[in-house]
PDB file of C-alpha atoms in Angstrom:
ATOM      1  CA  GLU M 299     -62.253 -53.563 -15.623  1.00 80.00           C
ATOM      2  CA  LEU M 300     -65.491 -52.581 -13.956  1.00 85.00           C
ATOM      3  CA  LYS M 301     -66.277 -54.624 -10.851  1.00 91.00           C
ATOM      4  CA  VAL M 302     -69.511 -54.520  -8.885  1.00 95.00           C
ATOM      5  CA  GLU M 303     -69.820 -55.925  -5.391  1.00 96.00           C
ATOM      6  CA  GLN M 304     -72.941 -56.326  -3.329  1.00 97.00           C
ATOM      7  CA  ASN M 305     -73.300 -57.041   0.325  1.00 96.00           C
ATOM      8  CA  PRO M 306     -74.666 -58.866   2.027  1.00 97.00           C
ATOM      9  CA  LEU M 307     -75.073 -61.813  -0.333  1.00 95.00           C
ATOM     10  CA  PHE M 308     -77.662 -63.427   1.912  1.00 95.00           C
ATOM     11  CA  LEU M 309     -80.141 -61.534   4.026  1.00 95.00           C
ATOM     12  CA  SER M 310     -82.700 -63.096   6.312  1.00 95.00           C
ATOM     13  CA  MET M 311     -85.121 -60.573   7.725  1.00 92.00           C
ATOM     14  CA  GLN M 312     -88.129 -60.580   9.955  1.00 94.00           C
ATOM     15  CA  GLU M 313     -91.294 -58.994   8.707  1.00 96.00           C
ATOM     16  CA  GLY M 314     -91.556 -55.392   9.787  1.00 96.00           C
ATOM     17  CA  LYS M 315     -87.811 -54.804  10.062  1.00 96.00           C
ATOM     18  CA  ASN M 316     -85.638 -52.422   8.057  1.00 96.00           C
ATOM     19  CA  TYR M 317     -82.413 -53.235   6.268  1.00 95.00           C
ATOM     20  CA  THR M 318     -80.042 -51.959   3.594  1.00 97.00           C
ATOM     21  CA  ILE M 319     -78.280 -53.685   0.716  1.00 98.00           C
ATOM     22  CA  TYR M 320     -75.056 -52.078  -0.476  1.00 98.00           C
ATOM     23  CA  CYS M 321     -73.606 -51.957  -3.964  1.00 97.00           C
ATOM     24  CA  ASN M 322     -70.047 -50.772  -4.589  1.00 96.00           C
ATOM     25  CA  TYR M 323     -68.538 -50.342  -8.022  1.00 94.00           C
ATOM     26  CA  SER M 324     -64.981 -49.801  -9.068  1.00 92.00           C
ATOM     27  CA  THR M 325     -64.907 -47.216 -11.867  1.00 85.00           C
ATOM     28  CA  THR M 326     -66.846 -44.215 -13.089  1.00 80.00           C
ATOM     29  CA  SER M 327     -70.259 -45.011 -14.474  1.00 78.00           C
ATOM     30  CA  ASP M 328     -73.186 -43.066 -15.867  1.00 72.00           C
ATOM     31  CA  ARG M 329     -76.027 -45.086 -14.487  1.00 86.00           C
ATOM     32  CA  LEU M 330     -76.888 -47.712 -11.945  1.00 92.00           C
ATOM     33  CA  TYR M 331     -79.776 -50.135 -11.963  1.00 93.00           C
ATOM     34  CA  TRP M 332     -81.514 -52.224  -9.353  1.00 96.00           C
ATOM     35  CA  TYR M 333     -83.340 -55.370 -10.432  1.00 95.00           C
ATOM     36  CA  ARG M 334     -85.425 -57.972  -8.696  1.00 96.00           C
ATOM     37  CA  GLN M 335     -85.430 -61.615  -9.765  1.00 93.00           C
ATOM     38  CA  ASP M 336     -87.822 -64.274  -8.502  1.00 93.00           C
ATOM     39  CA  PRO M 337     -86.716 -67.917  -8.788  1.00 88.00           C
ATOM     40  CA  GLY M 338     -86.809 -69.111 -12.388  1.00 85.00           C
ATOM     41  CA  LYS M 339     -87.961 -65.721 -13.643  1.00 88.00           C
ATOM     42  CA  SER M 340     -86.506 -62.818 -15.560  1.00 87.00           C
ATOM     43  CA  LEU M 341     -85.296 -59.538 -14.150  1.00 90.00           C
ATOM     44  CA  GLU M 342     -87.752 -56.905 -13.105  1.00 92.00           C
ATOM     45  CA  SER M 343     -86.414 -53.380 -13.260  1.00 91.00           C
ATOM     46  CA  LEU M 344     -86.853 -51.545  -9.958  1.00 95.00           C
ATOM     47  CA  PHE M 345     -84.831 -48.332 -10.254  1.00 94.00           C
ATOM     48  CA  VAL M 346     -82.543 -46.491 -12.626  1.00 91.00           C
ATOM     49  CA  LEU M 347     -80.270 -43.960 -10.949  1.00 92.00           C
ATOM     50  CA  LEU M 348     -78.597 -41.445 -13.217  1.00 86.00           C
ATOM     51  CA  SER M 349     -76.894 -38.801 -11.131  1.00 82.00           C
ATOM     52  CA  ASN M 350     -75.079 -38.193  -7.900  1.00 84.00           C
ATOM     53  CA  GLY M 351     -77.472 -37.855  -5.008  1.00 85.00           C
ATOM     54  CA  ALA M 352     -80.343 -39.467  -6.888  1.00 89.00           C
ATOM     55  CA  VAL M 353     -82.941 -41.028  -4.633  1.00 92.00           C
ATOM     56  CA  LYS M 354     -85.934 -43.017  -5.829  1.00 94.00           C
ATOM     57  CA  GLN M 355     -88.656 -44.710  -3.839  1.00 96.00           C
ATOM     58  CA  GLU M 356     -91.290 -47.245  -4.734  1.00 95.00           C
ATOM     59  CA  GLY M 357     -93.372 -48.721  -1.958  1.00 95.00           C
ATOM     60  CA  ARG M 358     -91.127 -50.194   0.719  1.00 96.00           C
ATOM     61  CA  LEU M 359     -87.976 -49.865  -1.381  1.00 97.00           C
ATOM     62  CA  MET M 360     -85.757 -46.812  -1.684  1.00 98.00           C
ATOM     63  CA  ALA M 361     -82.583 -46.571  -3.730  1.00 97.00           C
ATOM     64  CA  SER M 362     -79.880 -43.929  -3.625  1.00 96.00           C
ATOM     65  CA  LEU M 363     -76.674 -43.215  -5.483  1.00 95.00           C
ATOM     66  CA  ASP M 364     -73.415 -41.572  -4.398  1.00 93.00           C
ATOM     67  CA  THR M 365     -71.201 -41.390  -7.458  1.00 90.00           C
ATOM     68  CA  LYS M 366     -68.284 -39.918  -5.556  1.00 91.00           C
ATOM     69  CA  ALA M 367     -68.190 -42.899  -3.215  1.00 93.00           C
ATOM     70  CA  ARG M 368     -69.224 -45.232  -6.071  1.00 93.00           C
ATOM     71  CA  LEU M 369     -71.907 -46.601  -3.793  1.00 95.00           C
ATOM     72  CA  SER M 370     -75.588 -47.297  -4.147  1.00 96.00           C
ATOM     73  CA  THR M 371     -77.930 -48.494  -1.432  1.00 97.00           C
ATOM     74  CA  LEU M 372     -81.267 -50.263  -1.566  1.00 98.00           C
ATOM     75  CA  HIS M 373     -83.164 -49.670   1.645  1.00 98.00           C
ATOM     76  CA  ILE M 374     -86.028 -51.914   2.658  1.00 96.00           C
ATOM     77  CA  THR M 375     -88.567 -50.501   5.070  1.00 96.00           C
ATOM     78  CA  ALA M 376     -90.899 -52.670   7.142  1.00 94.00           C
ATOM     79  CA  ALA M 377     -90.213 -55.811   5.131  1.00 94.00           C
ATOM     80  CA  VAL M 378     -93.041 -58.086   4.060  1.00 95.00           C
ATOM     81  CA  HIS M 379     -92.873 -61.658   2.777  1.00 95.00           C
ATOM     82  CA  ASP M 380     -93.619 -60.569  -0.807  1.00 95.00           C
ATOM     83  CA  LEU M 381     -90.244 -58.865  -0.952  1.00 96.00           C
ATOM     84  CA  SER M 382     -88.447 -62.221  -0.760  1.00 97.00           C
ATOM     85  CA  ALA M 383     -86.383 -62.462  -3.969  1.00 96.00           C
ATOM     86  CA  THR M 384     -82.875 -61.935  -5.284  1.00 95.00           C
ATOM     87  CA  TYR M 385     -81.855 -58.309  -5.797  1.00 97.00           C
ATOM     88  CA  PHE M 386     -79.157 -57.286  -8.231  1.00 95.00           C
ATOM     89  CA  CYS M 387     -77.459 -54.011  -8.817  1.00 95.00           C
ATOM     90  CA  ALA M 388     -75.913 -53.406 -12.227  1.00 94.00           C
ATOM     91  CA  VAL M 389     -73.715 -50.649 -13.553  1.00 92.00           C
ATOM     92  CA  SER M 390     -73.316 -49.526 -17.132  1.00 85.00           C
ATOM     93  CA  GLY M 391     -70.070 -48.492 -18.723  1.00 72.00           C
ATOM     94  CA  ALA M 392     -69.184 -44.844 -19.063  1.00 65.00           C
ATOM     95  CA  GLY M 393     -70.064 -43.701 -22.553  1.00 61.00           C
ATOM     96  CA  GLY M 394     -69.494 -44.945 -26.064  1.00 59.00           C
ATOM     97  CA  THR M 395     -70.352 -48.526 -26.848  1.00 58.00           C
ATOM     98  CA  SER M 396     -70.088 -49.432 -23.175  1.00 60.00           C
ATOM     99  CA  TYR M 397     -73.297 -47.639 -22.352  1.00 60.00           C
ATOM    100  CA  GLY M 398     -75.660 -50.557 -22.664  1.00 70.00           C
ATOM    101  CA  LYS M 399     -73.288 -53.170 -21.367  1.00 83.00           C
ATOM    102  CA  LEU M 400     -74.151 -53.910 -17.758  1.00 89.00           C
ATOM    103  CA  THR M 401     -71.890 -55.365 -15.117  1.00 92.00           C
ATOM    104  CA  PHE M 402     -73.907 -57.081 -12.414  1.00 93.00           C
ATOM    105  CA  GLY M 403     -73.246 -57.612  -8.757  1.00 94.00           C
ATOM    106  CA  GLN M 404     -73.432 -61.119  -7.340  1.00 93.00           C
ATOM    107  CA  GLY M 405     -76.958 -60.606  -6.105  1.00 94.00           C
ATOM    108  CA  THR M 406     -78.439 -60.494  -2.623  1.00 96.00           C
ATOM    109  CA  ILE M 407     -80.844 -63.298  -1.729  1.00 95.00           C
ATOM    110  CA  LEU M 408     -83.441 -61.779   0.549  1.00 96.00           C
ATOM    111  CA  THR M 409     -85.712 -63.970   2.635  1.00 96.00           C
ATOM    112  CA  VAL M 410     -88.380 -62.350   4.779  1.00 96.00           C
ATOM    113  CA  HIS M 411     -89.719 -64.448   7.647  1.00 94.00           C
ATOM    114  CA  PRO M 412     -92.965 -63.948   9.555  1.00 87.00           C
TER     115      PRO M 412
ATOM    116  CA  ASN D 227     -96.141 -53.114 -27.345  1.00 51.00           C
ATOM    117  CA  ALA D 228     -94.852 -56.587 -26.672  1.00 70.00           C
ATOM    118  CA  GLY D 229     -91.775 -56.898 -24.529  1.00 89.00           C
ATOM    119  CA  VAL D 230     -88.545 -58.642 -25.410  1.00 93.00           C
ATOM    120  CA  MET D 231     -89.470 -62.110 -26.619  1.00 95.00           C
ATOM    121  CA  GLN D 232     -87.177 -65.054 -26.218  1.00 97.00           C
ATOM    122  CA  ASN D 233     -87.738 -68.582 -27.386  1.00 96.00           C
ATOM    123  CA  PRO D 234     -87.685 -71.279 -26.541  1.00 97.00           C
ATOM    124  CA  ARG D 235     -88.191 -70.761 -22.806  1.00 96.00           C
ATOM    125  CA  HIS D 236     -86.654 -74.127 -22.034  1.00 97.00           C
ATOM    126  CA  LEU D 237     -84.250 -76.090 -24.197  1.00 98.00           C
ATOM    127  CA  VAL D 238     -82.745 -79.489 -23.546  1.00 98.00           C
ATOM    128  CA  ARG D 239     -79.805 -80.636 -25.611  1.00 98.00           C
ATOM    129  CA  ARG D 240     -77.541 -83.663 -25.469  1.00 98.00           C
ATOM    130  CA  ARG D 241     -73.806 -83.085 -25.270  1.00 98.00           C
ATOM    131  CA  GLY D 242     -72.406 -82.378 -28.709  1.00 98.00           C
ATOM    132  CA  GLN D 243     -75.625 -80.982 -30.174  1.00 98.00           C
ATOM    133  CA  GLU D 244     -76.233 -77.408 -31.232  1.00 98.00           C
ATOM    134  CA  ALA D 245     -78.400 -74.929 -29.354  1.00 98.00           C
ATOM    135  CA  ARG D 246     -80.073 -71.950 -31.025  1.00 98.00           C
ATOM    136  CA  LEU D 247     -81.600 -69.280 -28.835  1.00 98.00           C
ATOM    137  CA  ARG D 248     -83.751 -66.538 -30.334  1.00 98.00           C
ATOM    138  CA  CYS D 249     -84.450 -63.020 -29.183  1.00 98.00           C
ATOM    139  CA  SER D 250     -86.896 -60.557 -30.708  1.00 97.00           C
ATOM    140  CA  PRO D 251     -86.280 -57.088 -29.275  1.00 94.00           C
ATOM    141  CA  MET D 252     -89.002 -54.681 -28.316  1.00 91.00           C
ATOM    142  CA  LYS D 253     -90.536 -52.766 -31.200  1.00 88.00           C
ATOM    143  CA  GLY D 254     -88.341 -49.816 -32.091  1.00 84.00           C
ATOM    144  CA  HIS D 255     -85.283 -51.217 -30.313  1.00 87.00           C
ATOM    145  CA  SER D 256     -82.213 -51.740 -32.442  1.00 86.00           C
ATOM    146  CA  HIS D 257     -79.706 -52.730 -29.744  1.00 89.00           C
ATOM    147  CA  VAL D 258     -79.561 -56.265 -28.379  1.00 93.00           C
ATOM    148  CA  TYR D 259     -77.470 -57.670 -25.533  1.00 94.00           C
ATOM    149  CA  TRP D 260     -77.030 -61.276 -24.472  1.00 97.00           C
ATOM    150  CA  TYR D 261     -76.224 -62.286 -20.903  1.00 96.00           C
ATOM    151  CA  ARG D 262     -75.621 -65.653 -19.290  1.00 97.00           C
ATOM    152  CA  GLN D 263     -76.601 -66.574 -15.745  1.00 94.00           C
ATOM    153  CA  LEU D 264     -75.008 -69.653 -14.287  1.00 90.00           C
ATOM    154  CA  PRO D 265     -76.783 -71.269 -11.328  1.00 83.00           C
ATOM    155  CA  GLU D 266     -76.525 -69.196  -8.144  1.00 77.00           C
ATOM    156  CA  GLU D 267     -74.641 -66.403  -9.926  1.00 81.00           C
ATOM    157  CA  GLY D 268     -75.306 -62.965 -11.322  1.00 83.00           C
ATOM    158  CA  LEU D 269     -75.654 -62.211 -15.000  1.00 91.00           C
ATOM    159  CA  LYS D 270     -72.530 -61.955 -17.122  1.00 95.00           C
ATOM    160  CA  PHE D 271     -72.400 -59.912 -20.320  1.00 94.00           C
ATOM    161  CA  MET D 272     -71.705 -61.917 -23.460  1.00 96.00           C
ATOM    162  CA  VAL D 273     -72.278 -59.816 -26.562  1.00 95.00           C
ATOM    163  CA  TYR D 274     -73.790 -56.567 -27.812  1.00 93.00           C
ATOM    164  CA  LEU D 275     -75.234 -56.326 -31.304  1.00 93.00           C
ATOM    165  CA  GLN D 276     -76.931 -53.844 -33.533  1.00 91.00           C
ATOM    166  CA  LYS D 277     -78.612 -54.826 -36.757  1.00 89.00           C
ATOM    167  CA  GLU D 278     -76.057 -56.691 -38.877  1.00 90.00           C
ATOM    168  CA  ASN D 279     -73.190 -55.669 -36.599  1.00 92.00           C
ATOM    169  CA  ILE D 280     -71.426 -57.104 -33.581  1.00 94.00           C
ATOM    170  CA  ILE D 281     -70.401 -54.137 -31.464  1.00 90.00           C
ATOM    171  CA  ASP D 282     -68.828 -55.810 -28.446  1.00 90.00           C
ATOM    172  CA  GLU D 283     -68.254 -59.535 -28.019  1.00 93.00           C
ATOM    173  CA  SER D 284     -65.782 -59.291 -25.171  1.00 91.00           C
ATOM    174  CA  GLY D 285     -67.834 -61.640 -22.988  1.00 93.00           C
ATOM    175  CA  MET D 286     -68.261 -64.412 -25.525  1.00 96.00           C
ATOM    176  CA  PRO D 287     -66.314 -67.640 -25.069  1.00 95.00           C
ATOM    177  CA  LYS D 288     -63.747 -67.902 -27.831  1.00 91.00           C
ATOM    178  CA  GLU D 289     -65.011 -71.196 -29.196  1.00 95.00           C
ATOM    179  CA  ARG D 290     -68.395 -72.712 -30.008  1.00 98.00           C
ATOM    180  CA  PHE D 291     -70.405 -69.530 -29.322  1.00 98.00           C
ATOM    181  CA  SER D 292     -71.594 -67.093 -31.959  1.00 97.00           C
ATOM    182  CA  ALA D 293     -74.270 -64.430 -32.235  1.00 98.00           C
ATOM    183  CA  GLU D 294     -75.982 -62.543 -35.005  1.00 97.00           C
ATOM    184  CA  PHE D 295     -78.668 -59.932 -35.428  1.00 96.00           C
ATOM    185  CA  PRO D 296     -79.724 -59.941 -39.079  1.00 93.00           C
ATOM    186  CA  LYS D 297     -81.466 -57.125 -40.885  1.00 90.00           C
ATOM    187  CA  GLU D 298     -84.697 -59.088 -40.716  1.00 91.00           C
ATOM    188  CA  GLY D 299     -85.675 -61.443 -37.946  1.00 93.00           C
ATOM    189  CA  PRO D 300     -84.598 -62.107 -34.403  1.00 96.00           C
ATOM    190  CA  SER D 301     -81.152 -62.119 -32.896  1.00 97.00           C
ATOM    191  CA  ILE D 302     -79.716 -65.623 -32.588  1.00 98.00           C
ATOM    192  CA  LEU D 303     -77.249 -66.935 -30.020  1.00 98.00           C
ATOM    193  CA  ARG D 304     -75.772 -70.173 -31.289  1.00 98.00           C
ATOM    194  CA  ILE D 305     -73.851 -72.675 -29.213  1.00 98.00           C
ATOM    195  CA  GLN D 306     -72.206 -75.492 -31.097  1.00 98.00           C
ATOM    196  CA  GLN D 307     -71.249 -78.852 -29.586  1.00 98.00           C
ATOM    197  CA  VAL D 308     -72.792 -78.038 -26.223  1.00 98.00           C
ATOM    198  CA  VAL D 309     -71.193 -79.289 -23.022  1.00 97.00           C
ATOM    199  CA  ARG D 310     -72.646 -79.647 -19.523  1.00 95.00           C
ATOM    200  CA  GLY D 311     -71.017 -76.382 -18.461  1.00 94.00           C
ATOM    201  CA  ASP D 312     -73.173 -74.513 -20.982  1.00 96.00           C
ATOM    202  CA  SER D 313     -76.254 -75.257 -18.880  1.00 96.00           C
ATOM    203  CA  ALA D 314     -77.476 -71.853 -17.757  1.00 96.00           C
ATOM    204  CA  ALA D 315     -80.154 -69.233 -18.241  1.00 96.00           C
ATOM    205  CA  TYR D 316     -79.506 -67.002 -21.222  1.00 97.00           C
ATOM    206  CA  PHE D 317     -81.133 -63.590 -21.148  1.00 96.00           C
ATOM    207  CA  CYS D 318     -81.534 -61.121 -23.938  1.00 95.00           C
ATOM    208  CA  ALA D 319     -82.068 -57.399 -23.401  1.00 93.00           C
ATOM    209  CA  SER D 320     -82.872 -54.649 -25.863  1.00 90.00           C
ATOM    210  CA  SER D 321     -82.668 -50.873 -25.809  1.00 85.00           C
ATOM    211  CA  PRO D 322     -83.818 -48.213 -28.247  1.00 79.00           C
ATOM    212  CA  THR D 323     -80.618 -46.313 -28.800  1.00 68.00           C
ATOM    213  CA  LEU D 324     -77.060 -46.322 -27.582  1.00 58.00           C
ATOM    214  CA  GLY D 325     -77.162 -44.786 -24.137  1.00 54.00           C
ATOM    215  CA  GLY D 326     -80.569 -43.388 -24.825  1.00 54.00           C
ATOM    216  CA  GLY D 327     -82.726 -45.652 -22.816  1.00 62.00           C
ATOM    217  CA  GLU D 328     -82.978 -48.417 -20.352  1.00 73.00           C
ATOM    218  CA  ALA D 329     -82.446 -51.981 -21.479  1.00 79.00           C
ATOM    219  CA  PHE D 330     -85.401 -54.333 -20.980  1.00 87.00           C
ATOM    220  CA  PHE D 331     -84.891 -58.015 -20.377  1.00 91.00           C
ATOM    221  CA  GLY D 332     -86.674 -60.971 -21.890  1.00 93.00           C
ATOM    222  CA  GLN D 333     -87.880 -63.981 -19.922  1.00 93.00           C
ATOM    223  CA  GLY D 334     -84.765 -65.946 -20.686  1.00 95.00           C
ATOM    224  CA  THR D 335     -84.037 -69.353 -22.178  1.00 97.00           C
ATOM    225  CA  ARG D 336     -83.042 -72.057 -19.749  1.00 96.00           C
ATOM    226  CA  LEU D 337     -80.645 -74.413 -21.455  1.00 97.00           C
ATOM    227  CA  THR D 338     -80.040 -77.816 -19.953  1.00 97.00           C
ATOM    228  CA  VAL D 339     -77.348 -80.040 -21.422  1.00 97.00           C
ATOM    229  CA  VAL D 340     -77.756 -83.723 -20.617  1.00 97.00           C
TER     230      VAL D 340
END
């Protein structure tokens, strides 16, 4: 059974600081996703990582994937208040009908303080 | 191209009633996934459907829950005889082909059982 674990689960940051959220998963997978969710809202897709060593950046967020270590990171640079949200990583199954079925981490609640 | 449409956005049901949640996938998408998000938790996979077929229902509770995706019309998640523990946000996602594209999420239906 595929398990996905994120840490930390709660992250309180000061504006301007850097931090990293970690996502570990238990079995081989073909792709990893990062999503953002604001309270009461749906999931906004941030990144899709498809291969070992993949790195993607958008604004103050950068995601990377190490398939050998089964680890993805979401790095936040110079945090601003607008980044406050819950961040989820999700992993799809490896091939066949498991492809579209995502297993989500518990989520990391990020709060950025002035 | 409209996104994944879910309705209603909010649904209140008394214990014992039936809840019907609808999901219209994005145009051109033939794969639909339902997820449930309990308060303060990540999303949990429930069921994966293609038109007229249930592909994977490994996450569906054994009783009271059913899903369909008819040839015409939206996908329906049906919960019979709702209980308080069914209160959650239910999200639908769609993708164009098996493993061929990212799944996009709808806005969700927030079910409250009173």
